[in-house]
Coordinates of C-alpha atoms and ligand atoms in Angstrom, one line a residue:
M1 CA 1.0 29.0 29.5
T2 CA 3.2 26.6 27.4
G3 CA 0.5 27.0 25.3
A4 CA -0.8 31.0 25.6
L5 CA 3.0 32.7 25.6
P6 CA 3.3 31.9 21.3
I7 CA -0.5 33.4 20.9
V8 CA 0.2 36.5 22.8
Q9 CA 3.2 37.0 21.0
A10 CA 2.1 36.6 17.9
V11 CA -1.1 38.6 18.1
V12 CA 1.5 41.2 19.9
S13 CA 3.7 41.4 16.5
L14 CA 1.1 41.7 14.5
S15 CA -1.1 44.3 16.1
F16 CA 2.4 46.3 16.0
L17 CA 3.0 45.7 11.8
A18 CA -0.6 46.3 11.7
L19 CA 0.2 49.6 13.6
G20 CA 3.3 50.2 11.9
L21 CA 0.9 50.3 8.3
S22 CA -2.0 52.6 9.6
T23 CA 0.9 54.8 10.8
V24 CA 3.0 55.0 7.4
I25 CA -0.7 55.9 5.6
D26 CA -1.0 58.2 8.3
W27 CA 2.6 59.8 7.4
L28 CA 2.0 59.9 3.7
R29 CA -0.7 61.7 4.2
R30 CA 0.2 64.2 6.5
R31 CA 4.3 63.9 5.8
E32 CA 4.9 64.9 9.4
R33 CA 8.5 64.4 11.0
S34 CA 6.9 63.0 14.3
I35 CA 4.4 60.3 12.3
G36 CA 7.4 59.1 10.2
Y37 CA 9.6 58.4 13.3
L38 CA 6.5 56.7 15.0
A39 CA 5.7 54.6 11.7
L40 CA 9.6 54.1 11.6
A41 CA 9.2 52.5 15.2
L42 CA 6.4 50.6 15.2
G43 CA 6.9 48.7 11.6
T44 CA 10.4 48.0 12.5
L45 CA 9.1 46.8 16.1
G46 CA 6.4 44.7 14.2
L47 CA 9.0 42.9 11.7
T48 CA 11.0 42.6 14.6
S49 CA 9.0 40.5 16.7
I50 CA 7.5 38.6 13.5
L51 CA 11.0 37.6 12.3
G52 CA 12.0 36.5 15.7
Q53 CA 9.1 34.0 16.1
L54 CA 10.2 33.1 12.9
N55 CA 13.2 31.9 13.8
P56 CA 12.6 29.1 16.4
L57 CA 9.5 28.2 14.6
T58 CA 11.6 26.6 11.8
H59 CA 13.9 25.4 14.3
Y60 CA 16.7 28.4 13.7
R61 CA 17.0 26.7 10.0
L62 CA 16.6 30.4 8.7
G63 CA 20.5 31.2 9.6
T64 CA 22.1 34.1 10.9
L65 CA 20.9 36.3 8.2
I66 CA 17.8 36.7 9.7
G67 CA 18.9 36.7 13.3
D68 CA 21.3 39.9 12.0
I69 CA 18.3 41.6 10.6
T70 CA 16.2 41.4 13.2
L71 CA 19.3 42.9 15.3
V72 CA 19.2 46.3 12.8
L73 CA 15.5 46.2 12.8
L74 CA 15.9 46.2 16.9
M75 CA 18.1 48.8 17.5
T76 CA 16.3 50.8 14.5
S77 CA 13.0 50.9 16.3
G78 CA 15.1 51.9 19.6
Y79 CA 16.4 54.7 18.2
A80 CA 13.0 55.4 16.3
L81 CA 11.6 55.9 19.1
L82 CA 14.2 58.4 21.2
L83 CA 13.6 60.7 17.4
F84 CA 9.7 60.2 17.8
R85 CA 9.9 61.5 21.8
D86 CA 12.5 64.5 20.6
S87 CA 9.5 65.6 17.9
F88 CA 7.5 66.9 21.5
I89 CA 10.7 67.6 23.4
P90 CA 13.9 68.0 21.6
L91 CA 17.1 66.4 22.4
S92 CA 20.2 67.7 22.5
R93 CA 22.8 67.6 19.4
Q94 CA 25.1 65.9 22.2
L95 CA 22.5 63.5 23.2
R96 CA 21.3 62.4 19.6
I97 CA 24.6 61.9 18.2
G98 CA 25.7 60.0 21.2
A99 CA 22.6 58.0 21.0
L100 CA 23.2 57.3 17.0
I101 CA 26.9 56.3 18.2
L102 CA 26.0 54.3 21.2
C103 CA 23.1 52.3 18.8
V104 CA 25.5 51.8 16.0
G105 CA 28.4 51.0 17.9
T106 CA 26.3 48.4 19.9
T107 CA 24.7 46.7 16.9
A108 CA 27.9 46.7 14.9
A109 CA 29.5 45.0 17.7
A110 CA 26.6 42.6 18.1
L111 CA 27.1 41.7 14.7
V112 CA 30.7 41.3 14.7
V113 CA 31.0 38.6 17.6
M114 CA 28.2 37.1 15.8
V115 CA 25.9 37.0 18.4
P116 CA 23.8 33.3 18.1
V117 CA 20.3 33.1 17.3
S118 CA 19.6 30.0 18.6
P119 CA 19.5 29.4 22.1
N120 CA 20.8 25.7 21.4
V121 CA 24.0 27.4 20.8
R122 CA 26.1 28.3 24.2
P123 CA 27.0 32.4 23.7
T124 CA 30.9 32.8 24.3
T125 CA 31.6 35.5 27.4
L126 CA 32.1 38.4 24.1
Q127 CA 28.8 37.2 22.4
S128 CA 26.9 38.1 26.3
A129 CA 28.5 41.0 26.3
A130 CA 27.7 42.1 23.2
T131 CA 23.8 41.2 23.8
I132 CA 23.4 42.8 27.2
A133 CA 25.0 46.1 25.7
L134 CA 22.1 46.1 23.0
V135 CA 19.6 45.1 25.3
L136 CA 20.5 48.3 27.6
V137 CA 21.3 50.7 24.8
W138 CA 17.6 49.8 23.2
T139 CA 16.0 49.9 26.8
A140 CA 17.9 53.3 27.5
C141 CA 16.5 54.6 24.1
V142 CA 12.6 53.5 25.1
T143 CA 12.7 54.5 29.1
E144 CA 14.7 57.7 28.7
P145 CA 11.3 58.9 27.1
I146 CA 8.7 57.7 29.8
V147 CA 11.2 59.7 32.5
R148 CA 11.6 62.9 30.5
L149 CA 7.7 62.7 29.5
W150 CA 6.4 61.9 33.1
A151 CA 9.0 64.5 34.0
A152 CA 7.6 67.0 31.7
S153 CA 3.8 66.6 32.2
R154 CA 4.1 67.8 35.9
G155 CA 2.7 70.8 36.5
R156 CA 1.1 71.5 32.9
P157 CA -2.5 72.1 32.0
A158 CA -4.2 68.6 32.4
V159 CA -5.2 68.1 28.5
Q160 CA -1.2 68.7 27.6
R161 CA -0.6 66.1 31.1
A162 CA -2.6 64.1 29.8
R163 CA -1.0 63.7 26.4
L164 CA 2.6 63.3 27.8
R165 CA 1.4 61.1 30.0
A166 CA -0.6 58.9 27.2
L167 CA 2.4 59.2 25.2
G168 CA 4.9 57.9 28.1
G169 CA 2.1 54.7 29.1
G170 CA 2.7 53.9 25.3
Y171 CA 6.3 53.4 25.3
S172 CA 5.9 51.8 28.5
A173 CA 3.8 49.1 26.7
I174 CA 6.5 48.7 24.6
V175 CA 8.9 48.0 27.4
V176 CA 6.8 45.5 28.8
I177 CA 6.2 44.0 25.5
L178 CA 10.2 43.7 25.2
L179 CA 10.3 42.0 28.5
V180 CA 7.9 39.3 27.5
A181 CA 10.0 38.8 24.6
V182 CA 12.9 38.4 26.7
F183 CA 10.8 36.4 29.3
S184 CA 10.5 33.8 26.3
W185 CA 13.8 34.2 25.3
L186 CA 15.1 33.4 28.8
R187 CA 12.6 30.5 29.2
R188 CA 14.3 28.7 25.8
L189 CA 17.3 29.5 27.4
W190 CA 16.3 27.9 30.5
R191 CA 15.0 24.8 28.9
Q192 CA 18.0 24.7 26.7
A193 CA 20.0 23.9 29.9
E194 CA 17.5 21.6 31.5
E195 CA 17.8 19.7 27.9
D196 CA 21.6 20.0 28.3
Q197 CA 21.2 18.4 32.2
L198 CA 19.4 15.4 31.3
R199 CA 21.5 14.7 28.2
D200 CA 24.8 14.7 30.2
A201 CA 23.1 12.1 33.0
V202 CA 21.9 9.9 30.3
H203 CA 25.1 10.1 29.1
D204 CA 26.7 9.8 32.3
L205 CA 24.6 6.8 32.7
V206 CA 25.4 5.1 29.6
L207 CA 28.7 5.5 29.0
F208 CA 30.1 5.6 32.5
S209 CA 28.6 2.5 34.4
P210 CA 29.8 -0.5 35.1
D211 CA 27.8 -2.0 37.2
R212 CA 24.2 -1.9 38.3
P213 CA 24.6 -0.5 41.8
T214 CA 27.5 2.4 40.4
L215 CA 24.4 3.2 37.4
A216 CA 21.8 2.9 40.0
K217 CA 23.8 5.2 42.3
R218 CA 24.4 8.1 39.3
A219 CA 20.8 7.7 38.5
A220 CA 19.8 8.4 41.5
D221 CA 22.1 11.6 41.6
W222 CA 20.8 12.8 38.5
G223 CA 17.4 12.5 39.4
L224 CA 17.7 14.4 42.1
R225 CA 19.1 17.2 40.4
L226 CA 16.9 16.6 37.9
V227 CA 13.7 17.8 39.4
G228 CA 15.3 19.5 43.0
A229 CA 14.0 16.5 44.7
D230 CA 15.2 15.8 49.0
G231 CA 15.1 12.4 48.1
I232 CA 15.1 9.3 45.8
G233 CA 15.1 5.8 45.8
I234 CA 15.6 3.1 42.9
V235 CA 14.0 -0.2 43.6
D236 CA 15.2 -3.6 41.8
A237 CA 12.0 -6.0 40.3
N238 CA 13.5 -8.4 43.4
G239 CA 12.8 -5.7 46.1
D240 CA 16.3 -4.9 46.4
I241 CA 17.1 -1.2 47.2
L242 CA 19.6 -0.7 44.3
A243 CA 20.5 3.3 45.3
L244 CA 18.9 5.4 48.3
R245 CA 19.3 9.1 49.2
G246 CA 17.4 11.5 51.7
L247 CA 14.8 8.6 52.2
S248 CA 14.1 5.7 54.3
D249 CA 14.1 2.1 53.3
E250 CA 10.6 1.7 54.3
S251 CA 9.4 5.0 52.4
A252 CA 11.2 4.1 49.2
R253 CA 9.5 0.2 49.6
Q254 CA 6.2 1.4 50.3
L255 CA 5.9 4.3 47.8
A256 CA 7.5 1.7 45.2
A257 CA 4.9 -0.6 45.7
H258 CA 2.7 1.4 43.8
A259 CA 4.6 1.1 40.4
A260 CA 3.7 -2.6 41.2
G261 CA 1.6 -2.8 38.1
G262 CA 3.2 -0.6 35.9
G263 CA 1.3 2.2 34.1
P264 CA 2.4 5.5 33.4
P265 CA 4.0 7.6 36.3
Q266 CA 2.3 8.7 39.6
L267 CA 2.2 11.7 41.4
L268 CA 1.0 11.1 44.8
A269 CA 0.9 12.5 48.9
T270 CA 2.8 11.0 51.3
S271 CA 0.7 10.3 54.7
G272 CA 0.9 14.0 56.6
S273 CA 1.1 16.1 53.3
A274 CA -1.6 17.7 51.6
R275 CA -0.1 18.2 48.4
E276 CA 1.7 16.0 46.1
N277 CA 5.4 15.7 47.0
A278 CA 6.1 12.2 45.7
I279 CA 6.3 10.7 42.4
V280 CA 6.7 7.1 41.5
L281 CA 7.7 5.9 37.9
P282 CA 7.6 2.2 37.3
L283 CA 10.7 0.2 35.7
P284 CA 9.7 -1.8 33.3
L285 CA 13.1 -3.9 34.1
D286 CA 13.3 -7.3 32.1
A287 CA 13.2 -9.1 35.1
G288 CA 10.2 -7.4 36.5
M289 CA 8.8 -4.3 37.3
G290 CA 11.4 -2.0 39.5
A291 CA 10.6 1.4 40.4
M292 CA 12.0 5.0 40.9
V293 CA 10.5 7.3 43.3
L294 CA 11.4 10.8 44.8
V295 CA 10.0 13.0 47.4
S296 CA 10.2 16.4 47.5
G297 CA 11.9 18.9 50.2
P298 CA 11.8 22.5 51.7
Y299 CA 12.9 24.1 47.8
T300 CA 10.3 22.4 46.2
P301 CA 7.6 21.5 48.7
F302 CA 5.3 19.9 45.7
F303 CA 5.5 18.2 42.3
G304 CA 3.8 18.8 39.0
T305 CA 3.2 17.6 35.4
D306 CA 6.6 19.6 34.0
E307 CA 8.7 17.2 36.7
V308 CA 7.1 13.9 35.8
S309 CA 7.2 14.7 31.9
R310 CA 11.1 15.5 32.4
L311 CA 11.3 12.5 34.4
R312 CA 9.2 9.9 32.4
G313 CA 11.7 9.6 29.6
Y314 CA 14.9 9.8 32.5
A315 CA 13.2 6.9 33.8
A316 CA 13.1 4.7 30.3
N317 CA 17.0 5.5 29.8
I318 CA 17.5 4.0 33.8
T319 CA 15.5 0.6 32.6
A320 CA 17.4 0.3 29.2
A321 CA 20.7 0.9 31.5
L322 CA 19.8 -0.6 33.8
D323 CA 18.8 -4.1 31.9
R324 CA 22.0 -3.2 29.7
A325 CA 24.3 -3.7 32.4
R326 CA 23.0 -7.2 34.1
V327 CA 23.5 -8.6 30.2
T328 CA 27.1 -7.1 30.8
E329 CA 27.4 -8.6 33.8
R330 CA 26.1 -12.0 33.0
L331 CA 28.5 -12.0 30.3
A332 CA 31.2 -11.5 32.1
A333 CA 30.5 -13.9 34.6
L334 CA 30.0 -16.4 31.5
E335 CA 33.3 -15.1 30.5
K336 CA 34.5 -16.3 33.6
T337 CA 33.0 -19.6 33.6
K338 CA 34.3 -20.2 30.4
S339 CA 38.2 -19.4 31.5
Q340 CA 37.7 -21.4 34.5
F341 CA 36.6 -24.8 32.6
L342 CA 39.2 -23.9 30.1
N343 CA 42.0 -23.9 32.9
L344 CA 39.9 -26.9 34.5
A345 CA 39.9 -29.1 31.6
S346 CA 43.2 -28.4 30.4
H347 CA 44.6 -29.0 33.8
E348 CA 43.0 -32.0 34.2
L349 CA 43.6 -33.5 30.5
R350 CA 47.6 -32.7 31.1
S351 CA 48.7 -35.8 33.1
P352 CA 46.4 -38.5 31.6
L353 CA 47.5 -36.9 28.3
G354 CA 51.4 -37.2 29.5
V355 CA 50.9 -41.0 30.4
I356 CA 49.7 -41.9 26.3
N357 CA 52.3 -39.4 25.1
G358 CA 54.6 -42.0 26.8
Y359 CA 53.3 -45.2 26.0
L360 CA 52.7 -44.3 22.5
S361 CA 56.3 -43.5 22.5
M362 CA 57.8 -46.6 24.0
L363 CA 55.3 -48.7 21.8
E364 CA 57.0 -47.3 18.4
Q365 CA 60.3 -47.7 20.4
G366 CA 59.3 -51.5 20.5
V367 CA 60.1 -51.4 24.2
F368 CA 57.0 -53.8 24.4
G369 CA 58.3 -56.1 21.5
Q370 CA 57.7 -55.9 17.6
L371 CA 54.1 -54.6 16.7
T372 CA 52.0 -56.4 13.8
E373 CA 51.3 -54.6 10.5
S374 CA 47.6 -53.8 11.7
G375 CA 49.6 -53.0 15.1
V376 CA 51.7 -50.2 13.2
R377 CA 48.5 -48.9 11.9
A378 CA 46.7 -48.7 14.3
L379 CA 49.4 -46.9 16.2
E380 CA 49.5 -44.7 13.5
V381 CA 45.8 -43.6 13.9
L382 CA 46.4 -43.0 18.1
K383 CA 49.5 -41.0 17.3
A384 CA 47.0 -38.6 14.7
K385 CA 44.5 -38.5 17.7
T386 CA 47.1 -37.8 20.3
V387 CA 48.3 -34.9 18.2
E388 CA 45.4 -33.5 17.9
M389 CA 44.4 -33.7 21.9
N390 CA 48.2 -32.3 22.6
L391 CA 47.5 -29.3 20.6
L392 CA 44.0 -28.7 21.9
V393 CA 45.1 -28.9 25.2
A394 CA 48.0 -26.5 24.5
Q395 CA 45.9 -24.3 23.1
M396 CA 43.2 -24.3 26.4
L397 CA 45.9 -23.7 28.4
D398 CA 47.7 -21.1 26.9
A399 CA 43.7 -19.2 26.6
A400 CA 43.1 -19.7 30.1
R401 CA 46.7 -18.3 30.8
L402 CA 46.1 -15.3 28.7
E403 CA 42.7 -15.0 29.8
D404 CA 44.3 -14.5 34.0
G405 CA 47.4 -12.6 32.7
R406 CA 49.6 -15.2 34.4
L407 CA 51.3 -16.1 30.3
A408 CA 55.0 -15.3 31.2
L409 CA 57.1 -15.9 27.7
K410 CA 60.4 -16.9 28.0
R411 CA 63.2 -14.8 25.8
D412 CA 65.4 -16.9 24.1
R413 CA 67.5 -16.5 20.9
L414 CA 66.4 -19.0 18.7
D415 CA 66.8 -20.2 15.0
L416 CA 63.1 -20.1 13.4
R417 CA 64.2 -23.1 11.1
D418 CA 64.7 -25.5 13.7
I419 CA 61.4 -24.6 15.3
A420 CA 59.2 -24.8 11.9
Q421 CA 61.0 -28.0 11.4
D422 CA 59.7 -29.0 14.6
A423 CA 56.7 -28.0 14.1
M424 CA 56.6 -30.2 10.9
E425 CA 57.0 -33.1 12.7
V426 CA 54.3 -32.4 15.2
V427 CA 51.5 -32.3 12.7
R428 CA 53.3 -35.1 10.4
P429 CA 51.3 -37.6 12.0
L430 CA 47.8 -35.6 11.0
A431 CA 48.1 -35.5 7.5
G432 CA 46.8 -38.5 5.3
A433 CA 48.1 -40.2 2.0
D434 CA 46.7 -37.4 0.1
H435 CA 48.7 -34.4 1.8
Q436 CA 52.3 -33.4 0.6
L437 CA 53.8 -31.3 3.7
S438 CA 57.1 -29.7 2.5
L439 CA 59.2 -26.7 3.8
E440 CA 61.5 -24.2 2.3
M441 CA 64.1 -22.3 4.6
P442 CA 67.0 -20.6 3.7
P443 CA 70.6 -21.6 4.3
R444 CA 71.2 -19.2 7.1
A445 CA 70.0 -19.0 10.2
V446 CA 66.2 -17.2 10.5
T447 CA 67.3 -15.8 14.5
V448 CA 64.3 -14.5 16.7
F449 CA 64.1 -13.6 20.2
G450 CA 61.1 -15.9 22.1
D451 CA 59.6 -18.5 23.3
V452 CA 60.4 -21.8 21.7
G453 CA 57.1 -23.7 23.3
R454 CA 54.5 -20.7 22.8
I455 CA 56.4 -19.9 18.8
L456 CA 56.2 -24.0 18.3
T457 CA 52.5 -24.1 19.0
I458 CA 51.8 -21.4 16.3
I459 CA 53.4 -22.8 13.9
S460 CA 51.9 -26.3 14.6
N461 CA 48.5 -24.5 14.7
L462 CA 48.6 -22.9 11.4
L463 CA 50.0 -26.1 9.7
E464 CA 47.1 -28.5 11.8
N465 CA 44.5 -25.9 10.2
A466 CA 46.2 -25.9 6.8
I467 CA 45.9 -30.1 6.8
K468 CA 42.2 -30.1 8.3
Y469 CA 40.9 -27.8 6.3
S470 CA 41.9 -29.5 3.3
P471 CA 40.0 -32.4 3.5
Q472 CA 40.9 -33.6 -0.4
G473 CA 44.5 -33.6 0.0
G474 CA 47.0 -31.0 -1.5
T475 CA 50.2 -29.6 -0.7
V476 CA 50.7 -27.9 2.7
L477 CA 53.9 -25.9 2.5
C478 CA 55.5 -24.4 5.2
V479 CA 58.3 -21.5 4.0
V480 CA 60.7 -19.8 6.3
S481 CA 62.3 -16.3 5.6
A482 CA 63.8 -13.2 7.0
A483 CA 64.1 -9.5 5.5
E484 CA 65.4 -6.5 6.7
H485 CA 64.1 -6.6 10.0
A486 CA 61.3 -9.1 10.2
A487 CA 61.3 -13.2 9.9
S488 CA 58.5 -15.0 8.7
V489 CA 56.7 -18.1 8.4
S490 CA 53.8 -18.3 6.2
V491 CA 52.2 -21.8 6.0
V492 CA 50.4 -22.2 2.5
D493 CA 47.5 -24.8 1.1
T494 CA 45.2 -25.6 -1.7
G495 CA 42.6 -26.1 1.0
I496 CA 38.7 -24.7 1.1
G497 CA 39.6 -21.1 1.4
I498 CA 38.0 -18.2 2.9
A499 CA 35.1 -16.3 2.2
R500 CA 36.5 -12.0 1.6
E501 CA 33.7 -11.4 4.1
D502 CA 34.7 -14.0 6.8
L503 CA 38.2 -12.7 7.0
P504 CA 37.8 -10.0 10.0
R505 CA 36.5 -12.4 12.3
L506 CA 38.7 -15.5 12.0
F507 CA 41.2 -14.8 14.9
N508 CA 38.2 -13.8 17.7
R509 CA 38.0 -16.0 20.5
F510 CA 35.9 -19.1 19.6
E511 CA 35.1 -18.2 16.4
R512 CA 34.6 -21.0 13.8
I513 CA 33.5 -20.3 10.5
Q514 CA 30.4 -22.6 9.9
N515 CA 29.7 -23.5 6.4
V516 CA 28.8 -26.8 4.3
R517 CA 32.6 -26.9 3.8
T518 CA 33.8 -26.8 7.1
S519 CA 30.9 -29.0 9.2
H520 CA 33.1 -31.8 9.2
V521 CA 35.7 -30.2 10.5
A522 CA 36.4 -30.4 14.7
G523 CA 37.3 -27.5 16.1
T524 CA 37.2 -25.0 19.1
G525 CA 37.7 -21.6 17.5
L526 CA 40.6 -20.8 20.0
G527 CA 43.5 -21.8 17.7
L528 CA 43.7 -18.7 15.4
Y529 CA 42.7 -16.2 18.5
L530 CA 45.8 -17.5 20.5
S531 CA 48.1 -17.7 17.3
R532 CA 47.8 -14.5 16.8
E533 CA 47.6 -13.2 20.9
L534 CA 51.0 -15.2 21.4
A535 CA 52.9 -13.3 17.6
R536 CA 51.7 -10.1 19.3
Q537 CA 53.1 -10.6 22.7
H538 CA 56.4 -11.4 21.0
G539 CA 55.9 -8.1 19.0
G540 CA 54.8 -9.7 15.9
D541 CA 51.9 -10.4 14.0
I542 CA 49.9 -13.2 12.2
Q543 CA 47.9 -11.9 8.3
V544 CA 45.9 -14.0 6.2
E545 CA 45.4 -14.1 2.3
S546 CA 42.6 -17.0 1.2
R547 CA 40.4 -17.5 -1.2
P548 CA 37.3 -20.0 -1.4
G549 CA 37.9 -23.0 -3.4
A550 CA 42.0 -22.0 -4.1
G551 CA 43.5 -22.2 -0.5
S552 CA 44.8 -19.9 1.9
R553 CA 48.4 -18.3 3.3
F554 CA 48.9 -17.7 6.8
T555 CA 51.9 -15.5 7.3
L556 CA 53.5 -15.1 11.5
T557 CA 55.7 -12.5 11.4
L558 CA 58.2 -11.6 14.1
P559 CA 61.1 -9.2 14.8
L560 CA 64.4 -10.6 13.5
A561 CA 67.1 -10.7 16.4
A562 CA 70.1 -10.4 14.4
P563 CA 71.0 -8.7 11.2
I564 CA 71.3 -11.7 7.9
A565 CA 73.3 -11.7 5.7
E566 CA 71.6 -11.6 2.1
T567 CA 69.1 -14.5 1.5
E568 CA 70.1 -17.1 -0.7
A569 CA 67.5 -18.7 -3.1
P570 CA 65.0 -21.0 -0.7
V571 CA 66.2 -24.9 -0.5
V572 CA 63.6 -26.9 -0.3
A573 CA 64.6 -29.4 2.6
E574 CA 63.5 -33.0 2.2
P575 CA 61.5 -34.1 5.1
E576 CA 62.7 -36.5 8.0
P577 CA 60.8 -39.8 7.8
P578 CA 58.2 -39.6 10.0
R579 CA 59.1 -40.0 13.8
L580 CA 56.9 -39.8 16.7
H581 CA 57.6 -36.2 18.1
V582 CA 54.6 -35.3 21.1
L583 CA 53.7 -31.5 22.0
T584 CA 53.1 -32.0 25.3
P585 CA 50.4 -29.3 26.6
D586 CA 53.3 -27.4 28.0
A587 CA 54.8 -26.9 24.8
E588 CA 57.9 -29.3 26.1
S589 CA 59.3 -31.9 23.6
E590 CA 59.0 -35.1 25.1
S591 CA 56.8 -37.1 27.9
Q592 CA 57.7 -40.0 29.7
P593 CA 55.0 -42.6 31.1
A594 CA 54.2 -42.0 34.9
Ligands
ADP1 P1 39.1 -24.2 14.5 O1 39.6 -25.0 15.9 O2 37.8 -24.3 14.2 O3 40.5 -24.4 13.5 P2 41.2 -21.9 14.4 O4 41.1 -21.0 15.3 O5 42.3 -22.4 14.5 O6 40.0 -22.9 15.1 O7 40.4 -21.1 13.1 C1 39.2 -20.4 13.0 C2 38.6 -20.6 11.6 O8 39.1 -20.3 10.6 C3 38.4 -21.7 11.4 O9 36.8 -22.0 12.0 C4 38.4 -22.7 9.7 O10 37.2 -21.9 9.5 C5 39.1 -20.8 9.5 N1 40.5 -21.2 9.0 C6 41.6 -21.6 9.8 N2 42.2 -22.2 9.2 C7 42.2 -22.1 8.0 C8 43.1 -22.9 6.6 N3 44.2 -22.8 6.8 N4 41.8 -22.7 5.5 C9 40.6 -22.4 5.4 N5 39.9 -22.3 6.7 C10 40.5 -22.0 7.9

């Protein structure tokens, strides 16, 4: 049917056109009014039919102009057919004028509301009403003569009767042809509805299915609707039933067994059925061969190739969506394991670190006697390494808390200058002999509301990075300042810098920029992620400017708690001499030995 219909339509259109042409020639020779109307009717019908097919062939690219011309031609053909009948059995004047008004009116209405020519466009209620009015008026123009000619033929002599009935037959043929055209139009419309349904199904699967069972359930619901099946089962690669509707567990497994070898979809007859009432579609999943099986019910007693071809594409979408959901589930499980590990590791490291911090502190204070020169040097190294570990454990702890939504911030009134000074002291042991650390800040307090431990973590992270990523040494400058509503702390270094294309991913969790210049620097990729998250939780943010080879500037901004007086020229604070200041993982300032 699908292949034959366009051929029939093409033949009919060309026949009409040929008939129209021969009638025009006849009319040119004889100049009879009735032949003129017939020529006009057949010619316009032929053209209507040809243009009507041209549009779908060109995928409706010809636009609305062709559609509008087709409408006008169609209505002209209807009116011309009515006039043709008028030359045999005259119409009353009112009827002729009434018909003309109706023809012109409905055509104009259809043109004004812009009846869509493409079935891809859903008509509005107004457009549908205009289309129906148009078809009704045209049908009335053509069926009225059939009835009239038939009625007039009764009681006439045989020859006249035959002529009138032949004419009526001709009109009927035209109506039949219109029905064929309407049928093909409806068919396109129904097809479109099916395609819309399929698109909705895929959309639903891909976008709104959080996990495999939900996805399979939705896929099954849509599968039933798409082919009007009575039962459906979706079976996983390991034989588990993912979704089942209107089918027993056992029947689903038995049918799914037919898909074990993969291959194309199969149409099967279940036991007791004389016709093919089941479809088995293999689902080639990553983990092995799954299957979707459907059985027909009373309203669709058996399936055909149409249903199979509809489901083939759908099954491919289900396969992809199920695999994608598995990957997503695996990723989520991995993320969870990572968070659990972070949590566990940081908690486990906390207490030994506390002990080390305490003993280091006591060693430095001379509690165990005066250290030798090499002992002091060893202590310096130990201090630097412990600071690194302290920072790392603090990062891990807060990152784990952030993941679990357990991160609670204190809200104290704080002077950012004090925190920046503390952070300088925290990272000082990390600086080598070639690093110059300096701090610039205004003479008045820069007050913010926040969690002192977390803000200390942020600034320490930025300072630690500035030192780490300046392997040749250089200046590390920390500038505290206050503008109208925002306080800021900028950490500026003259280190290796960051390439422009790497900037957008700096703040991703576990993201590290890997290149020859950073390969020797250890890290986890948590520092900047955590710092930005903490800054945002305080209502602030972190910005970065950097140029490879020239250095970087990371700026933490926080909302200012109270307006401050005009800032005066920054003063360079002379950093205090190195003093052991350890950051415990939960951001307390000092720790005591156990
Ligand atoms: P890491 O533990 O790797 O230092 P961070 O989240 O602190 O993790 O930083 C992410 C990446 O950003 C680092 O791997 C590094 O490549 C880059 N980076 C951070 N700060 C600087 C800086 N001051 N100079 C150059 N690169 C930096």
